[in-house]
Amino acid sequence: MLVLLAVVVVTVVMGLVMRSRAGRARPAAGDVVGVAPASHFGEKATLVQFSTPTCARCPATARQLDALAARHPGVARLEIDLTERPELAARFDVMQTPTVLVVDSALAVRSRFGGQPRPAEVTSSLTAVLDQEHTGA
Amino acid sequence: MPDTRPTTPAALPTSQGIDPRSPRFGAAITSVLLAVTLLLTLTRGTEAVGVALLAVLAVVFAWGGFAGIRRHPYGVLYRRFVRPRLGPPAELEDPAPPTFAQRVGLVITAAGVVLALLGVPWAAAVAAALALVAALLNAVFDVCLGCLMYVWLVRARLT
């Protein structure tokens, strides 16, 4: 009985930690040069989504990011199936799908989301990139 | 400003998509059965019953993993008894992820049964505990651990 209780407690702690971290913006470095042809990137910013065929939240994330990109001219969404590009999973240290990168016009990674991004956080990440592009900073 | 969260149920055609609450309902049943299995394997005198129940669960995982999640017996229960009491789902989900997760469950539980039959101590209990963690995460937190593991396989270049 104690063992069962311990397993349940460990699971609940794991679940709470995963839930609190899922979809939050994290600062990120690096760039996405060479990930896709230049024409696939947005003029001002790109939402790069890493997916896999067995990813439960990837289709919903794709629709969410498409809607977000549609509201901001010059922003594109780029979805990459990691089973076709396994080397990218190692390069970007992807441990879960979807993983979303907010990338600026110079293809530098500005923020990163593990799991389906929280709408308010991905919007503010994108807005921060666009504001900076606008002011030319 | 339009809401970014998809609300239309037409994301996938009905013939292809599944109600995402169905696998969670199944995971809840699996969690209870795995908890019983764990207790049986840890109680003196009922170890063999626990291993037998784990074998039954492995067969159910195989069913979901190879016949497809839509033919899963818990999915039939869900559609017959639970779905009519709920509203329609906010959106439908691709059946591939939960089907893959069923296969992960099969590997874990089958390994536990085989190792237990070979006489490895605690094998059935460890397998039941690992599967219980995954099933509870799915049922309570809507986290599909099996789906996440697919990325780890991609990284290990095993797919």
PDB file of C-alpha atoms in Angstrom:
ATOM      1  CA  MET A   1       0.000   0.000   0.000  1.00  0.00           C
ATOM      2  CA  LEU A   2       2.877   2.360   0.831  1.00  0.00           C
ATOM      3  CA  VAL A   3       4.485   1.583  -2.522  1.00  0.00           C
ATOM      4  CA  LEU A   4       1.253   2.412  -4.352  1.00  0.00           C
ATOM      5  CA  LEU A   5       0.927   5.638  -2.377  1.00  0.00           C
ATOM      6  CA  ALA A   6       4.528   6.568  -3.227  1.00  0.00           C
ATOM      7  CA  VAL A   7       3.970   5.915  -6.948  1.00  0.00           C
ATOM      8  CA  VAL A   8       0.831   8.077  -6.919  1.00  0.00           C
ATOM      9  CA  VAL A   9       2.573  10.918  -5.052  1.00  0.00           C
ATOM     10  CA  VAL A  10       5.578  10.841  -7.438  1.00  0.00           C
ATOM     11  CA  THR A  11       3.203  10.892 -10.414  1.00  0.00           C
ATOM     12  CA  VAL A  12       1.200  13.824  -9.063  1.00  0.00           C
ATOM     13  CA  VAL A  13       4.414  15.807  -8.424  1.00  0.00           C
ATOM     14  CA  MET A  14       5.658  14.972 -11.950  1.00  0.00           C
ATOM     15  CA  GLY A  15       2.313  15.991 -13.426  1.00  0.00           C
ATOM     16  CA  LEU A  16       2.187  19.292 -11.532  1.00  0.00           C
ATOM     17  CA  VAL A  17       5.770  20.166 -12.552  1.00  0.00           C
ATOM     18  CA  MET A  18       5.078  19.276 -16.197  1.00  0.00           C
ATOM     19  CA  ARG A  19       1.836  21.236 -16.191  1.00  0.00           C
ATOM     20  CA  SER A  20       3.442  24.347 -14.672  1.00  0.00           C
ATOM     21  CA  ARG A  21       6.274  24.306 -17.231  1.00  0.00           C
ATOM     22  CA  ALA A  22       4.283  23.337 -20.321  1.00  0.00           C
ATOM     23  CA  GLY A  23       3.865  26.014 -22.965  1.00  0.00           C
ATOM     24  CA  ARG A  24       5.840  28.709 -21.150  1.00  0.00           C
ATOM     25  CA  ALA A  25       8.263  31.014 -22.940  1.00  0.00           C
ATOM     26  CA  ARG A  26      11.881  30.336 -22.158  1.00  0.00           C
ATOM     27  CA  PRO A  27      14.755  32.503 -23.348  1.00  0.00           C
ATOM     28  CA  ALA A  28      16.742  30.745 -26.045  1.00  0.00           C
ATOM     29  CA  ALA A  29      19.895  31.315 -28.095  1.00  0.00           C
ATOM     30  CA  GLY A  30      21.242  30.038 -31.390  1.00  0.00           C
ATOM     31  CA  ASP A  31      19.849  30.348 -34.890  1.00  0.00           C
ATOM     32  CA  VAL A  32      17.837  28.335 -37.392  1.00  0.00           C
ATOM     33  CA  VAL A  33      20.142  28.938 -40.368  1.00  0.00           C
ATOM     34  CA  GLY A  34      19.926  25.994 -42.762  1.00  0.00           C
ATOM     35  CA  VAL A  35      16.793  24.512 -41.200  1.00  0.00           C
ATOM     36  CA  ALA A  36      14.727  25.365 -44.283  1.00  0.00           C
ATOM     37  CA  PRO A  37      15.086  27.331 -47.542  1.00  0.00           C
ATOM     38  CA  ALA A  38      15.166  31.103 -47.013  1.00  0.00           C
ATOM     39  CA  SER A  39      11.785  31.515 -48.716  1.00  0.00           C
ATOM     40  CA  HIS A  40      10.103  29.512 -45.946  1.00  0.00           C
ATOM     41  CA  PHE A  41      10.905  32.122 -43.316  1.00  0.00           C
ATOM     42  CA  GLY A  42       8.834  35.191 -42.594  1.00  0.00           C
ATOM     43  CA  GLU A  43      10.140  38.596 -43.555  1.00  0.00           C
ATOM     44  CA  LYS A  44       9.895  39.869 -39.960  1.00  0.00           C
ATOM     45  CA  ALA A  45       9.617  36.766 -37.803  1.00  0.00           C
ATOM     46  CA  THR A  46       8.977  33.026 -38.011  1.00  0.00           C
ATOM     47  CA  LEU A  47       7.229  30.594 -35.689  1.00  0.00           C
ATOM     48  CA  VAL A  48       9.151  27.334 -36.077  1.00  0.00           C
ATOM     49  CA  GLN A  49       7.245  24.273 -34.875  1.00  0.00           C
ATOM     50  CA  PHE A  50       8.934  20.905 -34.402  1.00  0.00           C
ATOM     51  CA  SER A  51       6.417  18.062 -34.673  1.00  0.00           C
ATOM     52  CA  THR A  52       6.245  14.280 -34.827  1.00  0.00           C
ATOM     53  CA  PRO A  53       3.504  12.062 -36.270  1.00  0.00           C
ATOM     54  CA  THR A  54       2.575  10.761 -32.796  1.00  0.00           C
ATOM     55  CA  CYS A  55       2.272  14.185 -31.195  1.00  0.00           C
ATOM     56  CA  ALA A  56      -1.176  14.717 -29.712  1.00  0.00           C
ATOM     57  CA  ARG A  57      -0.991  18.535 -29.474  1.00  0.00           C
ATOM     58  CA  CYS A  58       0.843  19.266 -32.735  1.00  0.00           C
ATOM     59  CA  PRO A  59      -2.222  19.757 -34.980  1.00  0.00           C
ATOM     60  CA  ALA A  60      -3.873  22.126 -32.493  1.00  0.00           C
ATOM     61  CA  THR A  61      -0.570  24.003 -32.074  1.00  0.00           C
ATOM     62  CA  ALA A  62      -0.262  24.338 -35.849  1.00  0.00           C
ATOM     63  CA  ARG A  63      -3.737  25.882 -36.058  1.00  0.00           C
ATOM     64  CA  GLN A  64      -3.007  28.199 -33.139  1.00  0.00           C
ATOM     65  CA  LEU A  65       0.268  29.422 -34.676  1.00  0.00           C
ATOM     66  CA  ASP A  66      -1.293  29.773 -38.134  1.00  0.00           C
ATOM     67  CA  ALA A  67      -3.963  32.026 -36.669  1.00  0.00           C
ATOM     68  CA  LEU A  68      -1.302  34.036 -34.841  1.00  0.00           C
ATOM     69  CA  ALA A  69       0.868  34.389 -37.958  1.00  0.00           C
ATOM     70  CA  ALA A  70      -2.167  35.431 -40.002  1.00  0.00           C
ATOM     71  CA  ARG A  71      -2.750  38.378 -37.666  1.00  0.00           C
ATOM     72  CA  HIS A  72       0.791  39.699 -38.113  1.00  0.00           C
ATOM     73  CA  PRO A  73       2.013  40.574 -41.636  1.00  0.00           C
ATOM     74  CA  GLY A  74       5.533  39.338 -42.355  1.00  0.00           C
ATOM     75  CA  VAL A  75       5.240  36.444 -39.929  1.00  0.00           C
ATOM     76  CA  ALA A  76       5.364  32.842 -41.169  1.00  0.00           C
ATOM     77  CA  ARG A  77       4.866  29.483 -39.505  1.00  0.00           C
ATOM     78  CA  LEU A  78       7.266  26.722 -40.395  1.00  0.00           C
ATOM     79  CA  GLU A  79       6.499  23.160 -39.276  1.00  0.00           C
ATOM     80  CA  ILE A  80       9.218  20.538 -39.296  1.00  0.00           C
ATOM     81  CA  ASP A  81       8.558  16.815 -38.882  1.00  0.00           C
ATOM     82  CA  LEU A  82      11.468  15.549 -36.802  1.00  0.00           C
ATOM     83  CA  THR A  83      11.129  12.033 -38.170  1.00  0.00           C
ATOM     84  CA  GLU A  84      12.215  13.502 -41.516  1.00  0.00           C
ATOM     85  CA  ARG A  85      14.963  15.636 -39.958  1.00  0.00           C
ATOM     86  CA  PRO A  86      16.192  13.708 -36.889  1.00  0.00           C
ATOM     87  CA  GLU A  87      19.448  15.682 -36.845  1.00  0.00           C
ATOM     88  CA  LEU A  88      17.432  18.797 -35.908  1.00  0.00           C
ATOM     89  CA  ALA A  89      16.120  17.103 -32.748  1.00  0.00           C
ATOM     90  CA  ALA A  90      19.711  16.841 -31.512  1.00  0.00           C
ATOM     91  CA  ARG A  91      20.734  20.284 -32.784  1.00  0.00           C
ATOM     92  CA  PHE A  92      17.890  22.020 -30.934  1.00  0.00           C
ATOM     93  CA  ASP A  93      17.828  19.574 -28.019  1.00  0.00           C
ATOM     94  CA  VAL A  94      14.124  18.791 -28.556  1.00  0.00           C
ATOM     95  CA  MET A  95      12.801  16.556 -25.780  1.00  0.00           C
ATOM     96  CA  GLN A  96       9.107  16.913 -26.537  1.00  0.00           C
ATOM     97  CA  THR A  97       6.782  17.835 -29.367  1.00  0.00           C
ATOM     98  CA  PRO A  98       5.501  20.310 -30.127  1.00  0.00           C
ATOM     99  CA  THR A  99       8.497  22.530 -29.432  1.00  0.00           C
ATOM    100  CA  VAL A 100       8.085  26.047 -30.815  1.00  0.00           C
ATOM    101  CA  LEU A 101      10.817  28.598 -31.528  1.00  0.00           C
ATOM    102  CA  VAL A 102      10.121  32.292 -32.081  1.00  0.00           C
ATOM    103  CA  VAL A 103      12.710  33.431 -34.618  1.00  0.00           C
ATOM    104  CA  ASP A 104      13.501  36.986 -35.749  1.00  0.00           C
ATOM    105  CA  SER A 105      14.270  38.262 -39.267  1.00  0.00           C
ATOM    106  CA  ALA A 106      17.990  37.451 -38.824  1.00  0.00           C
ATOM    107  CA  LEU A 107      16.974  33.813 -38.047  1.00  0.00           C
ATOM    108  CA  ALA A 108      18.122  34.162 -34.432  1.00  0.00           C
ATOM    109  CA  VAL A 109      16.071  32.151 -31.909  1.00  0.00           C
ATOM    110  CA  ARG A 110      14.492  34.571 -29.449  1.00  0.00           C
ATOM    111  CA  SER A 111      12.313  32.349 -27.301  1.00  0.00           C
ATOM    112  CA  ARG A 112      11.316  28.743 -27.011  1.00  0.00           C
ATOM    113  CA  PHE A 113       8.231  26.820 -25.865  1.00  0.00           C
ATOM    114  CA  GLY A 114       8.114  23.180 -24.827  1.00  0.00           C
ATOM    115  CA  GLY A 115       4.592  21.913 -25.407  1.00  0.00           C
ATOM    116  CA  GLN A 116       1.676  23.855 -26.874  1.00  0.00           C
ATOM    117  CA  PRO A 117       2.491  27.541 -26.244  1.00  0.00           C
ATOM    118  CA  ARG A 118       0.245  29.495 -23.908  1.00  0.00           C
ATOM    119  CA  PRO A 119      -1.502  31.946 -26.250  1.00  0.00           C
ATOM    120  CA  ALA A 120      -0.678  35.075 -24.227  1.00  0.00           C
ATOM    121  CA  GLU A 121       2.995  34.149 -23.866  1.00  0.00           C
ATOM    122  CA  VAL A 122       3.631  33.296 -27.516  1.00  0.00           C
ATOM    123  CA  THR A 123       1.810  36.455 -28.591  1.00  0.00           C
ATOM    124  CA  SER A 124       3.953  38.635 -26.327  1.00  0.00           C
ATOM    125  CA  SER A 125       7.139  36.863 -27.475  1.00  0.00           C
ATOM    126  CA  LEU A 126       6.236  37.526 -31.088  1.00  0.00           C
ATOM    127  CA  THR A 127       5.229  41.107 -30.359  1.00  0.00           C
ATOM    128  CA  ALA A 128       8.573  41.726 -28.639  1.00  0.00           C
ATOM    129  CA  VAL A 129      10.422  40.521 -31.756  1.00  0.00           C
ATOM    130  CA  LEU A 130       8.208  42.575 -34.079  1.00  0.00           C
ATOM    131  CA  ASP A 131       8.586  45.728 -31.963  1.00  0.00           C
ATOM    132  CA  GLN A 132      12.336  45.396 -32.096  1.00  0.00           C
ATOM    133  CA  GLU A 133      12.248  44.851 -35.872  1.00  0.00           C
ATOM    134  CA  HIS A 134      10.064  47.936 -36.181  1.00  0.00           C
ATOM    135  CA  THR A 135      12.377  50.187 -34.200  1.00  0.00           C
ATOM    136  CA  GLY A 136      15.368  48.728 -35.990  1.00  0.00           C
ATOM    137  CA  ALA A 137      17.103  47.897 -32.732  1.00  0.00           C
TER     138      ALA A 137
ATOM    139  CA  MET B   1      -9.099  39.980 -32.126  1.00  0.00           C
ATOM    140  CA  PRO B   2      -9.957  36.358 -32.898  1.00  0.00           C
ATOM    141  CA  ASP B   3      -9.312  33.719 -30.279  1.00  0.00           C
ATOM    142  CA  THR B   4      -6.217  31.679 -31.156  1.00  0.00           C
ATOM    143  CA  ARG B   5      -7.580  28.526 -29.565  1.00  0.00           C
ATOM    144  CA  PRO B   6      -9.298  26.322 -32.113  1.00  0.00           C
ATOM    145  CA  THR B   7     -12.913  25.758 -31.193  1.00  0.00           C
ATOM    146  CA  THR B   8     -14.301  24.124 -34.308  1.00  0.00           C
ATOM    147  CA  PRO B   9     -14.799  20.370 -34.056  1.00  0.00           C
ATOM    148  CA  ALA B  10     -14.013  20.089 -37.757  1.00  0.00           C
ATOM    149  CA  ALA B  11     -10.243  19.893 -37.308  1.00  0.00           C
ATOM    150  CA  LEU B  12     -10.241  16.315 -38.507  1.00  0.00           C
ATOM    151  CA  PRO B  13     -12.963  14.457 -40.373  1.00  0.00           C
ATOM    152  CA  THR B  14     -15.077  12.375 -37.990  1.00  0.00           C
ATOM    153  CA  SER B  15     -14.005   9.241 -39.805  1.00  0.00           C
ATOM    154  CA  GLN B  16     -10.358   9.934 -38.894  1.00  0.00           C
ATOM    155  CA  GLY B  17     -10.333  11.831 -35.618  1.00  0.00           C
ATOM    156  CA  ILE B  18     -11.072  10.500 -32.164  1.00  0.00           C
ATOM    157  CA  ASP B  19     -12.568  12.210 -29.145  1.00  0.00           C
ATOM    158  CA  PRO B  20      -9.448  13.109 -27.087  1.00  0.00           C
ATOM    159  CA  ARG B  21     -11.346  12.330 -23.873  1.00  0.00           C
ATOM    160  CA  SER B  22     -11.676   8.687 -24.888  1.00  0.00           C
ATOM    161  CA  PRO B  23      -7.998   7.749 -24.325  1.00  0.00           C
ATOM    162  CA  ARG B  24      -8.064   9.634 -21.005  1.00  0.00           C
ATOM    163  CA  PHE B  25     -11.108   7.643 -19.919  1.00  0.00           C
ATOM    164  CA  GLY B  26      -9.260   4.456 -20.925  1.00  0.00           C
ATOM    165  CA  ALA B  27      -6.170   5.587 -19.013  1.00  0.00           C
ATOM    166  CA  ALA B  28      -8.299   6.023 -15.886  1.00  0.00           C
ATOM    167  CA  ILE B  29      -9.520   2.409 -16.110  1.00  0.00           C
ATOM    168  CA  THR B  30      -5.963   1.248 -16.840  1.00  0.00           C
ATOM    169  CA  SER B  31      -4.700   3.203 -13.797  1.00  0.00           C
ATOM    170  CA  VAL B  32      -7.118   1.440 -11.449  1.00  0.00           C
ATOM    171  CA  LEU B  33      -6.251  -1.989 -12.886  1.00  0.00           C
ATOM    172  CA  LEU B  34      -2.500  -1.255 -12.682  1.00  0.00           C
ATOM    173  CA  ALA B  35      -2.868  -0.094  -9.072  1.00  0.00           C
ATOM    174  CA  VAL B  36      -4.624  -3.399  -8.261  1.00  0.00           C
ATOM    175  CA  THR B  37      -1.869  -5.266 -10.142  1.00  0.00           C
ATOM    176  CA  LEU B  38       0.831  -3.470  -8.170  1.00  0.00           C
ATOM    177  CA  LEU B  39      -0.834  -4.322  -4.851  1.00  0.00           C
ATOM    178  CA  LEU B  40      -1.284  -7.978  -5.871  1.00  0.00           C
ATOM    179  CA  THR B  41       2.351  -8.377  -6.980  1.00  0.00           C
ATOM    180  CA  LEU B  42       3.534  -6.919  -3.670  1.00  0.00           C
ATOM    181  CA  THR B  43       1.266  -9.018  -1.434  1.00  0.00           C
ATOM    182  CA  ARG B  44       2.538 -12.395  -0.276  1.00  0.00           C
ATOM    183  CA  GLY B  45       0.516 -15.216  -1.826  1.00  0.00           C
ATOM    184  CA  THR B  46      -1.079 -13.169  -4.631  1.00  0.00           C
ATOM    185  CA  GLU B  47       2.037 -12.503  -6.736  1.00  0.00           C
ATOM    186  CA  ALA B  48       0.934 -14.972  -9.429  1.00  0.00           C
ATOM    187  CA  VAL B  49      -2.499 -13.323  -9.672  1.00  0.00           C
ATOM    188  CA  GLY B  50      -0.755  -9.980 -10.135  1.00  0.00           C
ATOM    189  CA  VAL B  51       1.406 -11.320 -12.955  1.00  0.00           C
ATOM    190  CA  ALA B  52      -1.687 -12.833 -14.596  1.00  0.00           C
ATOM    191  CA  LEU B  53      -3.540  -9.500 -14.392  1.00  0.00           C
ATOM    192  CA  LEU B  54      -0.485  -7.746 -15.851  1.00  0.00           C
ATOM    193  CA  ALA B  55      -0.586 -10.242 -18.736  1.00  0.00           C
ATOM    194  CA  VAL B  56      -4.273  -9.422 -19.318  1.00  0.00           C
ATOM    195  CA  LEU B  57      -3.403  -5.708 -19.391  1.00  0.00           C
ATOM    196  CA  ALA B  58      -0.594  -6.430 -21.880  1.00  0.00           C
ATOM    197  CA  VAL B  59      -3.153  -8.110 -24.159  1.00  0.00           C
ATOM    198  CA  VAL B  60      -5.456  -5.061 -23.885  1.00  0.00           C
ATOM    199  CA  PHE B  61      -2.501  -2.759 -24.740  1.00  0.00           C
ATOM    200  CA  ALA B  62      -1.715  -4.993 -27.741  1.00  0.00           C
ATOM    201  CA  TRP B  63      -5.333  -4.710 -28.847  1.00  0.00           C
ATOM    202  CA  GLY B  64      -5.237  -0.908 -28.729  1.00  0.00           C
ATOM    203  CA  GLY B  65      -1.750  -0.747 -30.216  1.00  0.00           C
ATOM    204  CA  PHE B  66      -2.356  -2.993 -33.208  1.00  0.00           C
ATOM    205  CA  ALA B  67      -6.110  -3.003 -33.877  1.00  0.00           C
ATOM    206  CA  GLY B  68      -5.989   0.788 -33.471  1.00  0.00           C
ATOM    207  CA  ILE B  69      -7.133   2.988 -30.623  1.00  0.00           C
ATOM    208  CA  ARG B  70     -10.626   3.299 -32.144  1.00  0.00           C
ATOM    209  CA  ARG B  71     -11.218  -0.436 -31.713  1.00  0.00           C
ATOM    210  CA  HIS B  72      -9.996  -0.382 -28.120  1.00  0.00           C
ATOM    211  CA  PRO B  73     -12.521  -2.020 -25.763  1.00  0.00           C
ATOM    212  CA  TYR B  74     -12.386   0.975 -23.368  1.00  0.00           C
ATOM    213  CA  GLY B  75     -13.117   3.226 -26.350  1.00  0.00           C
ATOM    214  CA  VAL B  76     -16.276   1.210 -26.975  1.00  0.00           C
ATOM    215  CA  LEU B  77     -17.252   1.646 -23.303  1.00  0.00           C
ATOM    216  CA  TYR B  78     -16.556   5.371 -23.583  1.00  0.00           C
ATOM    217  CA  ARG B  79     -18.724   5.825 -26.667  1.00  0.00           C
ATOM    218  CA  ARG B  80     -21.528   3.690 -25.247  1.00  0.00           C
ATOM    219  CA  PHE B  81     -21.753   5.014 -21.689  1.00  0.00           C
ATOM    220  CA  VAL B  82     -19.682   8.196 -21.202  1.00  0.00           C
ATOM    221  CA  ARG B  83     -19.820  10.208 -24.412  1.00  0.00           C
ATOM    222  CA  PRO B  84     -23.662  10.462 -24.383  1.00  0.00           C
ATOM    223  CA  ARG B  85     -23.435  12.186 -20.977  1.00  0.00           C
ATOM    224  CA  LEU B  86     -20.869  14.741 -22.163  1.00  0.00           C
ATOM    225  CA  GLY B  87     -21.112  17.452 -24.775  1.00  0.00           C
ATOM    226  CA  PRO B  88     -19.398  17.052 -28.126  1.00  0.00           C
ATOM    227  CA  PRO B  89     -15.597  17.337 -27.984  1.00  0.00           C
ATOM    228  CA  ALA B  90     -14.005  20.758 -28.576  1.00  0.00           C
ATOM    229  CA  GLU B  91     -11.883  19.151 -31.247  1.00  0.00           C
ATOM    230  CA  LEU B  92     -10.972  15.756 -32.571  1.00  0.00           C
ATOM    231  CA  GLU B  93      -7.528  14.246 -32.233  1.00  0.00           C
ATOM    232  CA  ASP B  94      -5.282  12.180 -34.470  1.00  0.00           C
ATOM    233  CA  PRO B  95      -5.526   8.501 -33.393  1.00  0.00           C
ATOM    234  CA  ALA B  96      -1.806   7.861 -34.105  1.00  0.00           C
ATOM    235  CA  PRO B  97      -0.374   9.270 -30.822  1.00  0.00           C
ATOM    236  CA  PRO B  98      -2.576   7.282 -28.396  1.00  0.00           C
ATOM    237  CA  THR B  99      -2.150   4.182 -30.571  1.00  0.00           C
ATOM    238  CA  PHE B 100       1.620   4.530 -30.285  1.00  0.00           C
ATOM    239  CA  ALA B 101       1.280   5.065 -26.528  1.00  0.00           C
ATOM    240  CA  GLN B 102      -0.649   1.771 -26.309  1.00  0.00           C
ATOM    241  CA  ARG B 103       2.344   0.023 -27.877  1.00  0.00           C
ATOM    242  CA  VAL B 104       4.648   1.618 -25.307  1.00  0.00           C
ATOM    243  CA  GLY B 105       2.327   0.262 -22.612  1.00  0.00           C
ATOM    244  CA  LEU B 106       2.480  -3.154 -24.272  1.00  0.00           C
ATOM    245  CA  VAL B 107       6.299  -3.182 -24.256  1.00  0.00           C
ATOM    246  CA  ILE B 108       6.473  -2.235 -20.556  1.00  0.00           C
ATOM    247  CA  THR B 109       3.803  -4.657 -19.321  1.00  0.00           C
ATOM    248  CA  ALA B 110       4.909  -7.550 -21.577  1.00  0.00           C
ATOM    249  CA  ALA B 111       8.516  -7.087 -20.408  1.00  0.00           C
ATOM    250  CA  GLY B 112       7.278  -7.235 -16.810  1.00  0.00           C
ATOM    251  CA  VAL B 113       5.351 -10.461 -17.436  1.00  0.00           C
ATOM    252  CA  VAL B 114       8.225 -12.166 -19.304  1.00  0.00           C
ATOM    253  CA  LEU B 115      10.848 -11.167 -16.724  1.00  0.00           C
ATOM    254  CA  ALA B 116       8.543 -12.238 -13.873  1.00  0.00           C
ATOM    255  CA  LEU B 117       8.035 -15.652 -15.522  1.00  0.00           C
ATOM    256  CA  LEU B 118      11.836 -15.933 -15.856  1.00  0.00           C
ATOM    257  CA  GLY B 119      12.030 -15.438 -12.119  1.00  0.00           C
ATOM    258  CA  VAL B 120      13.377 -11.880 -12.016  1.00  0.00           C
ATOM    259  CA  PRO B 121      12.338 -10.526  -8.607  1.00  0.00           C
ATOM    260  CA  TRP B 122      10.069  -7.411  -8.545  1.00  0.00           C
ATOM    261  CA  ALA B 123       9.819  -7.392 -12.377  1.00  0.00           C
ATOM    262  CA  ALA B 124       6.007  -7.376 -12.428  1.00  0.00           C
ATOM    263  CA  ALA B 125       5.806  -4.764  -9.672  1.00  0.00           C
ATOM    264  CA  VAL B 126       8.314  -2.441 -11.383  1.00  0.00           C
ATOM    265  CA  ALA B 127       6.540  -2.776 -14.746  1.00  0.00           C
ATOM    266  CA  ALA B 128       3.145  -2.148 -13.124  1.00  0.00           C
ATOM    267  CA  ALA B 129       4.531   0.912 -11.296  1.00  0.00           C
ATOM    268  CA  LEU B 130       6.090   2.398 -14.478  1.00  0.00           C
ATOM    269  CA  ALA B 131       2.922   1.826 -16.486  1.00  0.00           C
ATOM    270  CA  LEU B 132       0.855   3.262 -13.614  1.00  0.00           C
ATOM    271  CA  VAL B 133       2.883   6.498 -13.678  1.00  0.00           C
ATOM    272  CA  ALA B 134       2.245   6.882 -17.419  1.00  0.00           C
ATOM    273  CA  ALA B 135      -1.452   5.978 -17.175  1.00  0.00           C
ATOM    274  CA  LEU B 136      -2.080   8.329 -14.221  1.00  0.00           C
ATOM    275  CA  LEU B 137      -0.268  11.202 -15.973  1.00  0.00           C
ATOM    276  CA  ASN B 138      -2.539  10.631 -18.949  1.00  0.00           C
ATOM    277  CA  ALA B 139      -5.760  10.303 -16.947  1.00  0.00           C
ATOM    278  CA  VAL B 140      -5.192  13.112 -14.431  1.00  0.00           C
ATOM    279  CA  PHE B 141      -2.950  15.606 -16.254  1.00  0.00           C
ATOM    280  CA  ASP B 142      -3.656  14.826 -19.920  1.00  0.00           C
ATOM    281  CA  VAL B 143       0.078  14.231 -20.433  1.00  0.00           C
ATOM    282  CA  CYS B 144       0.796  11.471 -22.949  1.00  0.00           C
ATOM    283  CA  LEU B 145       4.175  10.131 -21.834  1.00  0.00           C
ATOM    284  CA  GLY B 146       4.152   7.494 -24.566  1.00  0.00           C
ATOM    285  CA  CYS B 147       3.718  10.245 -27.173  1.00  0.00           C
ATOM    286  CA  LEU B 148       6.683  12.175 -25.738  1.00  0.00           C
ATOM    287  CA  MET B 149       8.834   9.053 -25.847  1.00  0.00           C
ATOM    288  CA  TYR B 150       8.463   8.961 -29.624  1.00  0.00           C
ATOM    289  CA  VAL B 151      10.729  12.045 -29.817  1.00  0.00           C
ATOM    290  CA  TRP B 152      13.317  10.265 -27.671  1.00  0.00           C
ATOM    291  CA  LEU B 153      13.241   7.361 -30.160  1.00  0.00           C
ATOM    292  CA  VAL B 154      13.725   9.825 -33.023  1.00  0.00           C
ATOM    293  CA  ARG B 155      16.720  11.299 -31.201  1.00  0.00           C
ATOM    294  CA  ALA B 156      18.174   7.860 -30.656  1.00  0.00           C
ATOM    295  CA  ARG B 157      17.559   7.302 -34.390  1.00  0.00           C
ATOM    296  CA  LEU B 158      15.563   4.180 -33.688  1.00  0.00           C
ATOM    297  CA  THR B 159      12.672   5.077 -35.955  1.00  0.00           C
TER     298      THR B 159
END
